[in-house]
PDB file of C-alpha atoms in Angstrom:
ATOM      1  CA  MET A   1      -2.938  44.592  89.545  1.00  0.00           C
ATOM      2  CA  THR A   2      -2.174  47.742  87.545  1.00  0.00           C
ATOM      3  CA  ASN A   3      -2.600  51.415  88.317  1.00  0.00           C
ATOM      4  CA  ASN A   4      -5.116  51.757  85.470  1.00  0.00           C
ATOM      5  CA  PHE A   5      -8.570  52.339  86.902  1.00  0.00           C
ATOM      6  CA  SER A   6     -11.464  54.719  86.458  1.00  0.00           C
ATOM      7  CA  ILE A   7     -13.985  56.236  88.851  1.00  0.00           C
ATOM      8  CA  VAL A   8     -17.585  55.655  87.798  1.00  0.00           C
ATOM      9  CA  PRO A   9     -21.033  55.989  89.375  1.00  0.00           C
ATOM     10  CA  PHE A  10     -22.350  52.931  91.189  1.00  0.00           C
ATOM     11  CA  SER A  11     -24.812  50.714  89.316  1.00  0.00           C
ATOM     12  CA  SER A  12     -26.647  47.500  90.162  1.00  0.00           C
ATOM     13  CA  GLN A  13     -24.151  45.302  88.295  1.00  0.00           C
ATOM     14  CA  TYR A  14     -21.526  46.156  90.941  1.00  0.00           C
ATOM     15  CA  ILE A  15     -23.616  45.477  94.056  1.00  0.00           C
ATOM     16  CA  GLY A  16     -22.024  42.093  94.783  1.00  0.00           C
ATOM     17  CA  GLN A  17     -18.483  43.354  94.256  1.00  0.00           C
ATOM     18  CA  VAL A  18     -18.976  46.476  96.382  1.00  0.00           C
ATOM     19  CA  ALA A  19     -20.636  44.463  99.154  1.00  0.00           C
ATOM     20  CA  ASN A  20     -17.697  42.054  99.179  1.00  0.00           C
ATOM     21  CA  ILE A  21     -15.160  44.895  99.368  1.00  0.00           C
ATOM     22  CA  HIS A  22     -17.090  46.419 102.269  1.00  0.00           C
ATOM     23  CA  TYR A  23     -17.448  43.070 104.042  1.00  0.00           C
ATOM     24  CA  GLU A  24     -13.779  42.133 103.692  1.00  0.00           C
ATOM     25  CA  SER A  25     -12.218  45.574 104.227  1.00  0.00           C
ATOM     26  CA  LEU A  26     -14.266  46.724 107.242  1.00  0.00           C
ATOM     27  CA  PRO A  27     -15.207  43.497 109.061  1.00  0.00           C
ATOM     28  CA  ASN A  28     -15.657  45.187 112.439  1.00  0.00           C
ATOM     29  CA  ASP A  29     -18.120  47.827 111.243  1.00  0.00           C
ATOM     30  CA  PHE A  30     -21.802  47.544 112.103  1.00  0.00           C
ATOM     31  CA  LEU A  31     -23.148  46.946 108.596  1.00  0.00           C
ATOM     32  CA  PRO A  32     -20.771  44.076 107.692  1.00  0.00           C
ATOM     33  CA  ASN A  33     -21.615  42.509 111.051  1.00  0.00           C
ATOM     34  CA  LEU A  34     -25.174  42.129 109.786  1.00  0.00           C
ATOM     35  CA  GLY A  35     -23.841  39.804 107.102  1.00  0.00           C
ATOM     36  CA  LEU A  36     -22.831  39.756 103.449  1.00  0.00           C
ATOM     37  CA  ASP A  37     -26.364  38.812 102.369  1.00  0.00           C
ATOM     38  CA  PHE A  38     -27.658  41.909 104.147  1.00  0.00           C
ATOM     39  CA  LEU A  39     -25.212  44.127 102.242  1.00  0.00           C
ATOM     40  CA  ILE A  40     -26.014  42.505  98.889  1.00  0.00           C
ATOM     41  CA  ASN A  41     -29.780  42.179  99.169  1.00  0.00           C
ATOM     42  CA  ILE A  42     -30.801  45.058 101.429  1.00  0.00           C
ATOM     43  CA  PHE A  43     -28.306  47.843 102.085  1.00  0.00           C
ATOM     44  CA  TYR A  44     -26.730  48.500  98.694  1.00  0.00           C
ATOM     45  CA  PRO A  45     -29.870  48.094  96.561  1.00  0.00           C
ATOM     46  CA  THR A  46     -31.575  50.607  98.874  1.00  0.00           C
ATOM     47  CA  ALA A  47     -28.564  52.950  98.981  1.00  0.00           C
ATOM     48  CA  LEU A  48     -28.456  52.929  95.175  1.00  0.00           C
ATOM     49  CA  GLU A  49     -31.946  54.467  95.082  1.00  0.00           C
ATOM     50  CA  SER A  50     -31.336  57.081  97.787  1.00  0.00           C
ATOM     51  CA  GLN A  51     -31.648  60.757  96.892  1.00  0.00           C
ATOM     52  CA  HIS A  52     -29.488  61.665  99.898  1.00  0.00           C
ATOM     53  CA  GLY A  53     -26.305  59.857  98.937  1.00  0.00           C
ATOM     54  CA  LYS A  54     -24.110  58.851  96.029  1.00  0.00           C
ATOM     55  CA  ILE A  55     -21.731  55.936  95.554  1.00  0.00           C
ATOM     56  CA  PHE A  56     -18.711  56.042  93.264  1.00  0.00           C
ATOM     57  CA  ILE A  57     -16.584  53.016  92.480  1.00  0.00           C
ATOM     58  CA  ALA A  58     -13.057  52.489  91.206  1.00  0.00           C
ATOM     59  CA  VAL A  59     -13.026  49.876  88.451  1.00  0.00           C
ATOM     60  CA  GLU A  60     -10.377  48.108  86.415  1.00  0.00           C
ATOM     61  CA  ASN A  61     -11.108  47.055  82.835  1.00  0.00           C
ATOM     62  CA  ASP A  62     -14.625  48.512  83.185  1.00  0.00           C
ATOM     63  CA  THR A  63     -15.766  45.362  84.993  1.00  0.00           C
ATOM     64  CA  HIS A  64     -13.792  44.762  88.187  1.00  0.00           C
ATOM     65  CA  ALA A  65     -14.489  46.967  91.235  1.00  0.00           C
ATOM     66  CA  ILE A  66     -11.435  47.585  93.419  1.00  0.00           C
ATOM     67  CA  GLY A  67     -12.810  50.262  95.753  1.00  0.00           C
ATOM     68  CA  PHE A  68     -15.791  52.475  96.465  1.00  0.00           C
ATOM     69  CA  ILE A  69     -16.941  55.508  98.383  1.00  0.00           C
ATOM     70  CA  LEU A  70     -20.395  56.336  99.731  1.00  0.00           C
ATOM     71  CA  VAL A  71     -20.868  60.066 100.235  1.00  0.00           C
ATOM     72  CA  THR A  72     -24.022  61.570 101.696  1.00  0.00           C
ATOM     73  CA  LEU A  73     -25.554  64.981 101.265  1.00  0.00           C
ATOM     74  CA  ASP A  74     -27.307  64.495 104.609  1.00  0.00           C
ATOM     75  CA  SER A  75     -26.295  61.413 106.590  1.00  0.00           C
ATOM     76  CA  GLY A  76     -29.293  61.553 108.912  1.00  0.00           C
ATOM     77  CA  ALA A  77     -31.748  61.724 105.998  1.00  0.00           C
ATOM     78  CA  PHE A  78     -29.819  59.001 104.164  1.00  0.00           C
ATOM     79  CA  LEU A  79     -30.057  56.568 107.079  1.00  0.00           C
ATOM     80  CA  LYS A  80     -33.682  57.420 107.802  1.00  0.00           C
ATOM     81  CA  GLY A  81     -34.500  56.638 104.187  1.00  0.00           C
ATOM     82  CA  ILE A  82     -32.633  53.325 104.335  1.00  0.00           C
ATOM     83  CA  PHE A  83     -34.387  52.302 107.562  1.00  0.00           C
ATOM     84  CA  LYS A  84     -37.798  53.448 106.315  1.00  0.00           C
ATOM     85  CA  ASP A  85     -37.580  51.673 102.961  1.00  0.00           C
ATOM     86  CA  ARG A  86     -36.442  48.349 104.456  1.00  0.00           C
ATOM     87  CA  LEU A  87     -37.754  48.649 108.008  1.00  0.00           C
ATOM     88  CA  PHE A  88     -38.981  45.065 108.300  1.00  0.00           C
ATOM     89  CA  ASP A  89     -35.650  43.680 107.074  1.00  0.00           C
ATOM     90  CA  PHE A  90     -33.707  45.848 109.515  1.00  0.00           C
ATOM     91  CA  ILE A  91     -35.927  44.777 112.408  1.00  0.00           C
ATOM     92  CA  LYS A  92     -35.625  41.113 111.502  1.00  0.00           C
ATOM     93  CA  ILE A  93     -31.843  41.151 111.119  1.00  0.00           C
ATOM     94  CA  GLY A  94     -31.365  43.522 114.039  1.00  0.00           C
ATOM     95  CA  LEU A  95     -33.398  41.310 116.365  1.00  0.00           C
ATOM     96  CA  TYR A  96     -31.503  38.227 115.288  1.00  0.00           C
ATOM     97  CA  SER A  97     -28.193  40.003 115.918  1.00  0.00           C
ATOM     98  CA  SER A  98     -29.408  41.500 119.200  1.00  0.00           C
ATOM     99  CA  PHE A  99     -30.621  38.225 120.636  1.00  0.00           C
ATOM    100  CA  SER A 100     -27.246  36.593 120.008  1.00  0.00           C
ATOM    101  CA  SER A 101     -25.848  38.612 122.931  1.00  0.00           C
ATOM    102  CA  PHE A 102     -26.809  41.480 125.231  1.00  0.00           C
ATOM    103  CA  ALA A 103     -23.705  43.386 124.075  1.00  0.00           C
ATOM    104  CA  ASN A 104     -24.968  43.230 120.494  1.00  0.00           C
ATOM    105  CA  PHE A 105     -28.376  44.493 121.629  1.00  0.00           C
ATOM    106  CA  ILE A 106     -26.828  47.549 123.339  1.00  0.00           C
ATOM    107  CA  ARG A 107     -24.518  48.197 120.406  1.00  0.00           C
ATOM    108  CA  ASN A 108     -27.374  48.007 117.910  1.00  0.00           C
ATOM    109  CA  LEU A 109     -29.422  50.516 119.894  1.00  0.00           C
ATOM    110  CA  GLN A 110     -26.473  52.899 120.079  1.00  0.00           C
ATOM    111  CA  ILE A 111     -25.875  52.637 116.344  1.00  0.00           C
ATOM    112  CA  ILE A 112     -29.517  53.260 115.479  1.00  0.00           C
ATOM    113  CA  PHE A 113     -29.722  56.359 117.683  1.00  0.00           C
ATOM    114  CA  SER A 114     -26.337  57.706 116.582  1.00  0.00           C
ATOM    115  CA  GLY A 115     -27.180  57.135 112.935  1.00  0.00           C
ATOM    116  CA  PHE A 116     -30.021  59.614 113.040  1.00  0.00           C
ATOM    117  CA  SER A 117     -27.818  62.408 114.409  1.00  0.00           C
ATOM    118  CA  SER A 118     -25.405  63.484 111.694  1.00  0.00           C
ATOM    119  CA  ASN A 119     -21.990  64.851 112.659  1.00  0.00           C
ATOM    120  CA  SER A 120     -22.113  67.191 109.703  1.00  0.00           C
ATOM    121  CA  SER A 121     -23.594  70.664 109.886  1.00  0.00           C
ATOM    122  CA  GLN A 122     -26.011  72.201 107.421  1.00  0.00           C
ATOM    123  CA  GLY A 123     -24.294  72.773 104.101  1.00  0.00           C
ATOM    124  CA  SER A 124     -21.809  69.952 104.700  1.00  0.00           C
ATOM    125  CA  GLY A 125     -21.673  66.477 103.210  1.00  0.00           C
ATOM    126  CA  GLU A 126     -20.125  63.356 104.699  1.00  0.00           C
ATOM    127  CA  ILE A 127     -18.000  60.509 103.454  1.00  0.00           C
ATOM    128  CA  TYR A 128     -19.984  57.724 105.060  1.00  0.00           C
ATOM    129  CA  ILE A 129     -17.994  54.701 103.858  1.00  0.00           C
ATOM    130  CA  VAL A 130     -14.776  54.372 101.874  1.00  0.00           C
ATOM    131  CA  ALA A 131     -13.037  51.061 101.262  1.00  0.00           C
ATOM    132  CA  VAL A 132     -10.415  49.715  98.881  1.00  0.00           C
ATOM    133  CA  CYS A 133      -9.654  46.039  98.373  1.00  0.00           C
ATOM    134  CA  GLU A 134      -6.363  45.007  99.931  1.00  0.00           C
ATOM    135  CA  SER A 135      -4.594  44.238  96.644  1.00  0.00           C
ATOM    136  CA  ALA A 136      -5.316  47.753  95.317  1.00  0.00           C
ATOM    137  CA  ARG A 137      -4.140  49.776  98.302  1.00  0.00           C
ATOM    138  CA  GLY A 138      -1.262  52.189  97.909  1.00  0.00           C
ATOM    139  CA  LYS A 139      -2.083  52.820  94.258  1.00  0.00           C
ATOM    140  CA  GLY A 140      -4.004  56.094  94.598  1.00  0.00           C
ATOM    141  CA  VAL A 141      -7.459  54.500  94.531  1.00  0.00           C
ATOM    142  CA  GLY A 142      -8.611  55.982  97.841  1.00  0.00           C
ATOM    143  CA  LYS A 143      -7.224  59.398  96.919  1.00  0.00           C
ATOM    144  CA  SER A 144      -9.102  59.354  93.603  1.00  0.00           C
ATOM    145  CA  LEU A 145     -12.353  58.300  95.279  1.00  0.00           C
ATOM    146  CA  VAL A 146     -12.071  61.117  97.830  1.00  0.00           C
ATOM    147  CA  ALA A 147     -11.316  63.626  95.047  1.00  0.00           C
ATOM    148  CA  ARG A 148     -14.419  62.509  93.141  1.00  0.00           C
ATOM    149  CA  SER A 149     -16.516  62.924  96.273  1.00  0.00           C
ATOM    150  CA  ILE A 150     -15.239  66.469  96.755  1.00  0.00           C
ATOM    151  CA  ALA A 151     -16.113  67.255  93.132  1.00  0.00           C
ATOM    152  CA  PHE A 152     -19.601  65.807  93.663  1.00  0.00           C
ATOM    153  CA  MET A 153     -20.101  67.987  96.756  1.00  0.00           C
ATOM    154  CA  GLN A 154     -19.054  71.037  94.735  1.00  0.00           C
ATOM    155  CA  GLU A 155     -21.583  70.088  92.054  1.00  0.00           C
ATOM    156  CA  CYS A 156     -24.225  69.937  94.797  1.00  0.00           C
ATOM    157  CA  HIS A 157     -23.147  73.354  96.143  1.00  0.00           C
ATOM    158  CA  LYS A 158     -22.019  72.013  99.497  1.00  0.00           C
ATOM    159  CA  LYS A 159     -19.604  74.173 101.485  1.00  0.00           C
ATOM    160  CA  SER A 160     -17.610  71.407 103.135  1.00  0.00           C
ATOM    161  CA  LEU A 161     -17.140  67.665 103.377  1.00  0.00           C
ATOM    162  CA  GLY A 162     -16.511  65.673 106.541  1.00  0.00           C
ATOM    163  CA  ILE A 163     -15.488  62.172 107.546  1.00  0.00           C
ATOM    164  CA  LYS A 164     -15.323  60.355 110.865  1.00  0.00           C
ATOM    165  CA  THR A 165     -12.665  57.777 111.574  1.00  0.00           C
ATOM    166  CA  LEU A 166     -11.246  55.950 114.556  1.00  0.00           C
ATOM    167  CA  ALA A 167      -8.787  58.089 116.506  1.00  0.00           C
ATOM    168  CA  SER A 168      -6.400  55.122 116.522  1.00  0.00           C
ATOM    169  CA  ASN A 169      -6.240  55.099 112.704  1.00  0.00           C
ATOM    170  CA  LYS A 170      -3.209  57.396 112.577  1.00  0.00           C
ATOM    171  CA  GLU A 171      -2.174  56.523 109.018  1.00  0.00           C
ATOM    172  CA  TRP A 172      -5.634  57.296 107.626  1.00  0.00           C
ATOM    173  CA  ILE A 173      -5.859  60.524 109.653  1.00  0.00           C
ATOM    174  CA  GLY A 174      -2.420  61.509 108.374  1.00  0.00           C
ATOM    175  CA  PHE A 175      -3.553  60.941 104.786  1.00  0.00           C
ATOM    176  CA  PHE A 176      -6.431  63.388 105.206  1.00  0.00           C
ATOM    177  CA  ILE A 177      -4.415  65.996 107.104  1.00  0.00           C
ATOM    178  CA  ASN A 178      -1.737  65.909 104.395  1.00  0.00           C
ATOM    179  CA  SER A 179      -4.523  66.456 101.849  1.00  0.00           C
ATOM    180  CA  GLY A 180      -5.726  69.649 103.535  1.00  0.00           C
ATOM    181  CA  TRP A 181      -8.354  68.293 105.935  1.00  0.00           C
ATOM    182  CA  LYS A 182      -8.604  69.593 109.501  1.00  0.00           C
ATOM    183  CA  ILE A 183      -9.580  67.750 112.673  1.00  0.00           C
ATOM    184  CA  GLU A 184     -12.658  69.579 113.914  1.00  0.00           C
ATOM    185  CA  ARG A 185     -13.523  67.559 117.004  1.00  0.00           C
ATOM    186  CA  GLU A 186     -13.163  64.264 118.816  1.00  0.00           C
ATOM    187  CA  PHE A 187     -16.055  62.194 120.146  1.00  0.00           C
ATOM    188  CA  GLN A 188     -17.048  58.756 121.385  1.00  0.00           C
ATOM    189  CA  LEU A 189     -19.356  56.364 119.568  1.00  0.00           C
ATOM    190  CA  ILE A 190     -20.229  52.823 120.606  1.00  0.00           C
ATOM    191  CA  GLY A 191     -17.347  52.771 123.072  1.00  0.00           C
ATOM    192  CA  ASN A 192     -14.727  53.918 120.564  1.00  0.00           C
ATOM    193  CA  ASP A 193     -12.856  57.213 120.178  1.00  0.00           C
ATOM    194  CA  TYR A 194     -13.375  58.959 116.839  1.00  0.00           C
ATOM    195  CA  VAL A 195     -12.221  62.146 115.154  1.00  0.00           C
ATOM    196  CA  TRP A 196     -14.317  64.248 112.798  1.00  0.00           C
ATOM    197  CA  MET A 197     -12.288  65.795 109.963  1.00  0.00           C
ATOM    198  CA  VAL A 198     -13.484  68.452 107.537  1.00  0.00           C
ATOM    199  CA  ILE A 199     -12.296  70.064 104.324  1.00  0.00           C
ATOM    200  CA  GLN A 200     -13.729  73.338 103.016  1.00  0.00           C
ATOM    201  CA  ILE A 201     -14.733  73.150  99.383  1.00  0.00           C
TER     202      ILE A 201
END
């Protein structure tokens, strides 16, 4: 693994690689819990077409994805579009997941309702997902992806960019604070404590 990589817009040829990075890097998140097939065949093809979000990927040798970031102009509108476009698939997978346990059913309901209420205010974007494969961490990939997202928000005339992360993720929070982000508030979601961090752009 070298430090030579570039940040490029997401395209369909990278769907499988991005889905695998997401699935392996964030195994406890809601979307990976719906399965790798869901990410490959439903979520990322639909996200690619969304007018409310943009995905950038870090690639080596123009072919190998090592990280990605999904940034939304309006997270509520982004999720509504995803659900609307693939409603039947979400219902089918959601029901299957929900019936596996009552805890899953409650969690799925909480996620659906929380997804439609964006933490960001008008004029602000959100980093919805960022993940880097384990072998590429510590090489500036995440920093470059965040920088590209900030540039994209500036191109879209957004005033600020936010991200939510687990309050227990001290290293990640420290990375953002050291990069000029501010903790704006703390909140609970699906039984976990989160912080919402913002940078003015």
